[in-house]
Amino acid sequence: FWVFQGRLRNVTATIVSALAIPTSVIGTFAIMNALGYDLNRLTLIGLTLAIGIFIDDAIVVIENIMKKMEEGEKPFQASFEGIKEVAFSILAISSVLLAFLSLWHLWMASWVCSLTPLR
């Protein structure tokens, strides 16, 4: 909590970032349960990466909104303009990471299957 507070310098931004972590974990477990996935090493690695990406994107958006508010814009206008400025970058980064992780998952699955003896 104090790490976020020192980095973001705003109580509201700190609370939003602190709530984003448990929300993303609970949501991920709910989706995994609904789809019937089990918890293994590959799932935990994906969960860790997804949470990191989600939190990093949230901090980038919050910092941009705070910058706009410090420049004198009203909170609603600052949030609209701040998100508009970084939305494409965040979507691009998330898409590239998603594509990379999908390819890595396919490679790991084929590698594991090649180690499994056929009967």
PDB file of C-alpha atoms in Angstrom:
ATOM      1  CA  PHE A   1       0.000   0.000   0.000  1.00  0.00           C
ATOM      2  CA  TRP A   2       2.729   2.468   0.950  1.00  0.00           C
ATOM      3  CA  VAL A   3       4.692   1.587  -2.179  1.00  0.00           C
ATOM      4  CA  PHE A   4       1.713   2.657  -4.289  1.00  0.00           C
ATOM      5  CA  GLN A   5       1.211   5.758  -2.139  1.00  0.00           C
ATOM      6  CA  GLY A   6       4.821   6.852  -2.613  1.00  0.00           C
ATOM      7  CA  ARG A   7       4.675   6.259  -6.348  1.00  0.00           C
ATOM      8  CA  LEU A   8       1.300   7.778  -7.123  1.00  0.00           C
ATOM      9  CA  ARG A   9       1.225  10.552  -4.477  1.00  0.00           C
ATOM     10  CA  ASN A  10      -2.567  10.435  -4.271  1.00  0.00           C
ATOM     11  CA  VAL A  11      -4.812   8.496  -1.894  1.00  0.00           C
ATOM     12  CA  THR A  12      -7.552   7.905  -4.488  1.00  0.00           C
ATOM     13  CA  ALA A  13      -5.106   6.619  -7.078  1.00  0.00           C
ATOM     14  CA  THR A  14      -3.515   4.409  -4.433  1.00  0.00           C
ATOM     15  CA  ILE A  15      -6.860   2.904  -3.446  1.00  0.00           C
ATOM     16  CA  VAL A  16      -7.796   2.245  -7.079  1.00  0.00           C
ATOM     17  CA  SER A  17      -4.474   0.513  -7.715  1.00  0.00           C
ATOM     18  CA  ALA A  18      -4.700  -1.463  -4.482  1.00  0.00           C
ATOM     19  CA  LEU A  19      -8.214  -2.668  -5.345  1.00  0.00           C
ATOM     20  CA  ALA A  20      -7.212  -3.601  -8.893  1.00  0.00           C
ATOM     21  CA  ILE A  21      -4.965  -6.448  -7.730  1.00  0.00           C
ATOM     22  CA  PRO A  22      -7.520  -8.486  -5.750  1.00  0.00           C
ATOM     23  CA  THR A  23     -10.212  -7.703  -8.310  1.00  0.00           C
ATOM     24  CA  SER A  24      -8.094  -9.083 -11.148  1.00  0.00           C
ATOM     25  CA  VAL A  25      -7.119 -12.190  -9.133  1.00  0.00           C
ATOM     26  CA  ILE A  26     -10.707 -12.980  -8.105  1.00  0.00           C
ATOM     27  CA  GLY A  27     -11.982 -12.316 -11.621  1.00  0.00           C
ATOM     28  CA  THR A  28      -9.315 -14.538 -13.142  1.00  0.00           C
ATOM     29  CA  PHE A  29     -10.099 -17.407 -10.774  1.00  0.00           C
ATOM     30  CA  ALA A  30     -13.821 -17.014 -11.492  1.00  0.00           C
ATOM     31  CA  ILE A  31     -13.232 -17.202 -15.250  1.00  0.00           C
ATOM     32  CA  MET A  32     -10.887 -20.178 -14.830  1.00  0.00           C
ATOM     33  CA  ASN A  33     -13.514 -21.970 -12.731  1.00  0.00           C
ATOM     34  CA  ALA A  34     -16.268 -21.207 -15.247  1.00  0.00           C
ATOM     35  CA  LEU A  35     -14.152 -22.568 -18.115  1.00  0.00           C
ATOM     36  CA  GLY A  36     -13.125 -25.659 -16.152  1.00  0.00           C
ATOM     37  CA  TYR A  37      -9.386 -24.955 -16.063  1.00  0.00           C
ATOM     38  CA  ASP A  38      -7.237 -26.255 -13.249  1.00  0.00           C
ATOM     39  CA  LEU A  39      -4.406 -24.531 -11.440  1.00  0.00           C
ATOM     40  CA  ASN A  40      -0.947 -25.568 -12.664  1.00  0.00           C
ATOM     41  CA  ARG A  41       2.413 -23.903 -13.247  1.00  0.00           C
ATOM     42  CA  LEU A  42       1.552 -22.573 -16.684  1.00  0.00           C
ATOM     43  CA  THR A  43      -1.686 -21.097 -15.355  1.00  0.00           C
ATOM     44  CA  LEU A  44       0.139 -19.426 -12.473  1.00  0.00           C
ATOM     45  CA  ILE A  45       2.709 -17.947 -14.849  1.00  0.00           C
ATOM     46  CA  GLY A  46      -0.083 -16.590 -17.049  1.00  0.00           C
ATOM     47  CA  LEU A  47      -1.912 -15.244 -14.010  1.00  0.00           C
ATOM     48  CA  THR A  48       1.209 -13.475 -12.798  1.00  0.00           C
ATOM     49  CA  LEU A  49       1.832 -11.914 -16.202  1.00  0.00           C
ATOM     50  CA  ALA A  50      -1.804 -10.888 -16.635  1.00  0.00           C
ATOM     51  CA  ILE A  51      -1.920  -9.213 -13.229  1.00  0.00           C
ATOM     52  CA  GLY A  52       1.344  -7.403 -13.959  1.00  0.00           C
ATOM     53  CA  ILE A  53       0.049  -6.132 -17.288  1.00  0.00           C
ATOM     54  CA  PHE A  54      -3.284  -5.091 -15.757  1.00  0.00           C
ATOM     55  CA  ILE A  55      -1.690  -3.204 -12.871  1.00  0.00           C
ATOM     56  CA  ASP A  56       0.927  -1.578 -15.104  1.00  0.00           C
ATOM     57  CA  ASP A  57      -1.762  -0.351 -17.486  1.00  0.00           C
ATOM     58  CA  ALA A  58      -3.858   0.959 -14.592  1.00  0.00           C
ATOM     59  CA  ILE A  59      -0.899   2.901 -13.191  1.00  0.00           C
ATOM     60  CA  VAL A  60      -0.102   4.400 -16.606  1.00  0.00           C
ATOM     61  CA  VAL A  61      -3.708   5.582 -17.005  1.00  0.00           C
ATOM     62  CA  ILE A  62      -3.865   6.967 -13.454  1.00  0.00           C
ATOM     63  CA  GLU A  63      -0.589   8.858 -13.847  1.00  0.00           C
ATOM     64  CA  ASN A  64      -1.758  10.380 -17.128  1.00  0.00           C
ATOM     65  CA  ILE A  65      -5.075  11.444 -15.591  1.00  0.00           C
ATOM     66  CA  MET A  66      -3.249  12.960 -12.610  1.00  0.00           C
ATOM     67  CA  LYS A  67      -0.984  14.876 -14.988  1.00  0.00           C
ATOM     68  CA  LYS A  68      -4.034  16.299 -16.751  1.00  0.00           C
ATOM     69  CA  MET A  69      -5.617  17.291 -13.440  1.00  0.00           C
ATOM     70  CA  GLU A  70      -2.404  19.022 -12.346  1.00  0.00           C
ATOM     71  CA  GLU A  71      -2.533  21.010 -15.590  1.00  0.00           C
ATOM     72  CA  GLY A  72      -5.896  22.381 -14.437  1.00  0.00           C
ATOM     73  CA  GLU A  73      -8.490  20.232 -16.169  1.00  0.00           C
ATOM     74  CA  LYS A  74     -11.622  19.117 -14.328  1.00  0.00           C
ATOM     75  CA  PRO A  75     -11.586  15.466 -13.178  1.00  0.00           C
ATOM     76  CA  PHE A  76     -14.090  14.182 -15.759  1.00  0.00           C
ATOM     77  CA  GLN A  77     -12.398  15.962 -18.656  1.00  0.00           C
ATOM     78  CA  ALA A  78      -8.964  14.890 -17.388  1.00  0.00           C
ATOM     79  CA  SER A  79     -10.031  11.244 -17.242  1.00  0.00           C
ATOM     80  CA  PHE A  80     -11.544  11.382 -20.728  1.00  0.00           C
ATOM     81  CA  GLU A  81      -8.497  13.079 -22.268  1.00  0.00           C
ATOM     82  CA  GLY A  82      -6.004  10.991 -20.260  1.00  0.00           C
ATOM     83  CA  ILE A  83      -7.518   7.690 -21.345  1.00  0.00           C
ATOM     84  CA  LYS A  84      -7.856   8.908 -24.928  1.00  0.00           C
ATOM     85  CA  GLU A  85      -4.120   9.651 -25.036  1.00  0.00           C
ATOM     86  CA  VAL A  86      -2.894   6.273 -23.805  1.00  0.00           C
ATOM     87  CA  ALA A  87      -5.676   3.881 -24.866  1.00  0.00           C
ATOM     88  CA  PHE A  88      -4.068   2.891 -28.179  1.00  0.00           C
ATOM     89  CA  SER A  89      -0.677   2.310 -26.567  1.00  0.00           C
ATOM     90  CA  ILE A  90      -2.150   0.122 -23.850  1.00  0.00           C
ATOM     91  CA  LEU A  91      -4.190  -1.891 -26.356  1.00  0.00           C
ATOM     92  CA  ALA A  92      -1.124  -2.332 -28.572  1.00  0.00           C
ATOM     93  CA  ILE A  93       1.082  -3.505 -25.701  1.00  0.00           C
ATOM     94  CA  SER A  94      -1.589  -5.889 -24.419  1.00  0.00           C
ATOM     95  CA  SER A  95      -2.195  -7.293 -27.916  1.00  0.00           C
ATOM     96  CA  VAL A  96       1.500  -7.929 -28.526  1.00  0.00           C
ATOM     97  CA  LEU A  97       1.903  -9.623 -25.155  1.00  0.00           C
ATOM     98  CA  LEU A  98      -1.228 -11.694 -25.723  1.00  0.00           C
ATOM     99  CA  ALA A  99       0.038 -12.841 -29.117  1.00  0.00           C
ATOM    100  CA  PHE A 100       3.474 -13.629 -27.686  1.00  0.00           C
ATOM    101  CA  LEU A 101       2.026 -15.551 -24.748  1.00  0.00           C
ATOM    102  CA  SER A 102      -0.288 -17.515 -27.051  1.00  0.00           C
ATOM    103  CA  LEU A 103       2.625 -18.557 -29.240  1.00  0.00           C
ATOM    104  CA  TRP A 104       4.697 -19.424 -26.175  1.00  0.00           C
ATOM    105  CA  HIS A 105       1.830 -21.502 -24.807  1.00  0.00           C
ATOM    106  CA  LEU A 106       1.546 -23.415 -28.109  1.00  0.00           C
ATOM    107  CA  TRP A 107       5.294 -24.002 -28.167  1.00  0.00           C
ATOM    108  CA  MET A 108       5.312 -25.249 -24.565  1.00  0.00           C
ATOM    109  CA  ALA A 109       2.307 -27.497 -25.201  1.00  0.00           C
ATOM    110  CA  SER A 110       3.959 -29.055 -28.241  1.00  0.00           C
ATOM    111  CA  TRP A 111       7.198 -29.493 -26.290  1.00  0.00           C
ATOM    112  CA  VAL A 112       5.412 -31.214 -23.405  1.00  0.00           C
ATOM    113  CA  CYS A 113       3.493 -33.457 -25.806  1.00  0.00           C
ATOM    114  CA  SER A 114       6.735 -34.472 -27.510  1.00  0.00           C
ATOM    115  CA  LEU A 115       8.037 -35.676 -24.141  1.00  0.00           C
ATOM    116  CA  THR A 116       4.962 -37.803 -23.459  1.00  0.00           C
ATOM    117  CA  PRO A 117       5.432 -41.358 -24.773  1.00  0.00           C
ATOM    118  CA  LEU A 118       2.727 -42.675 -27.067  1.00  0.00           C
ATOM    119  CA  ARG A 119       0.983 -45.903 -26.075  1.00  0.00           C
TER     120      ARG A 119
END
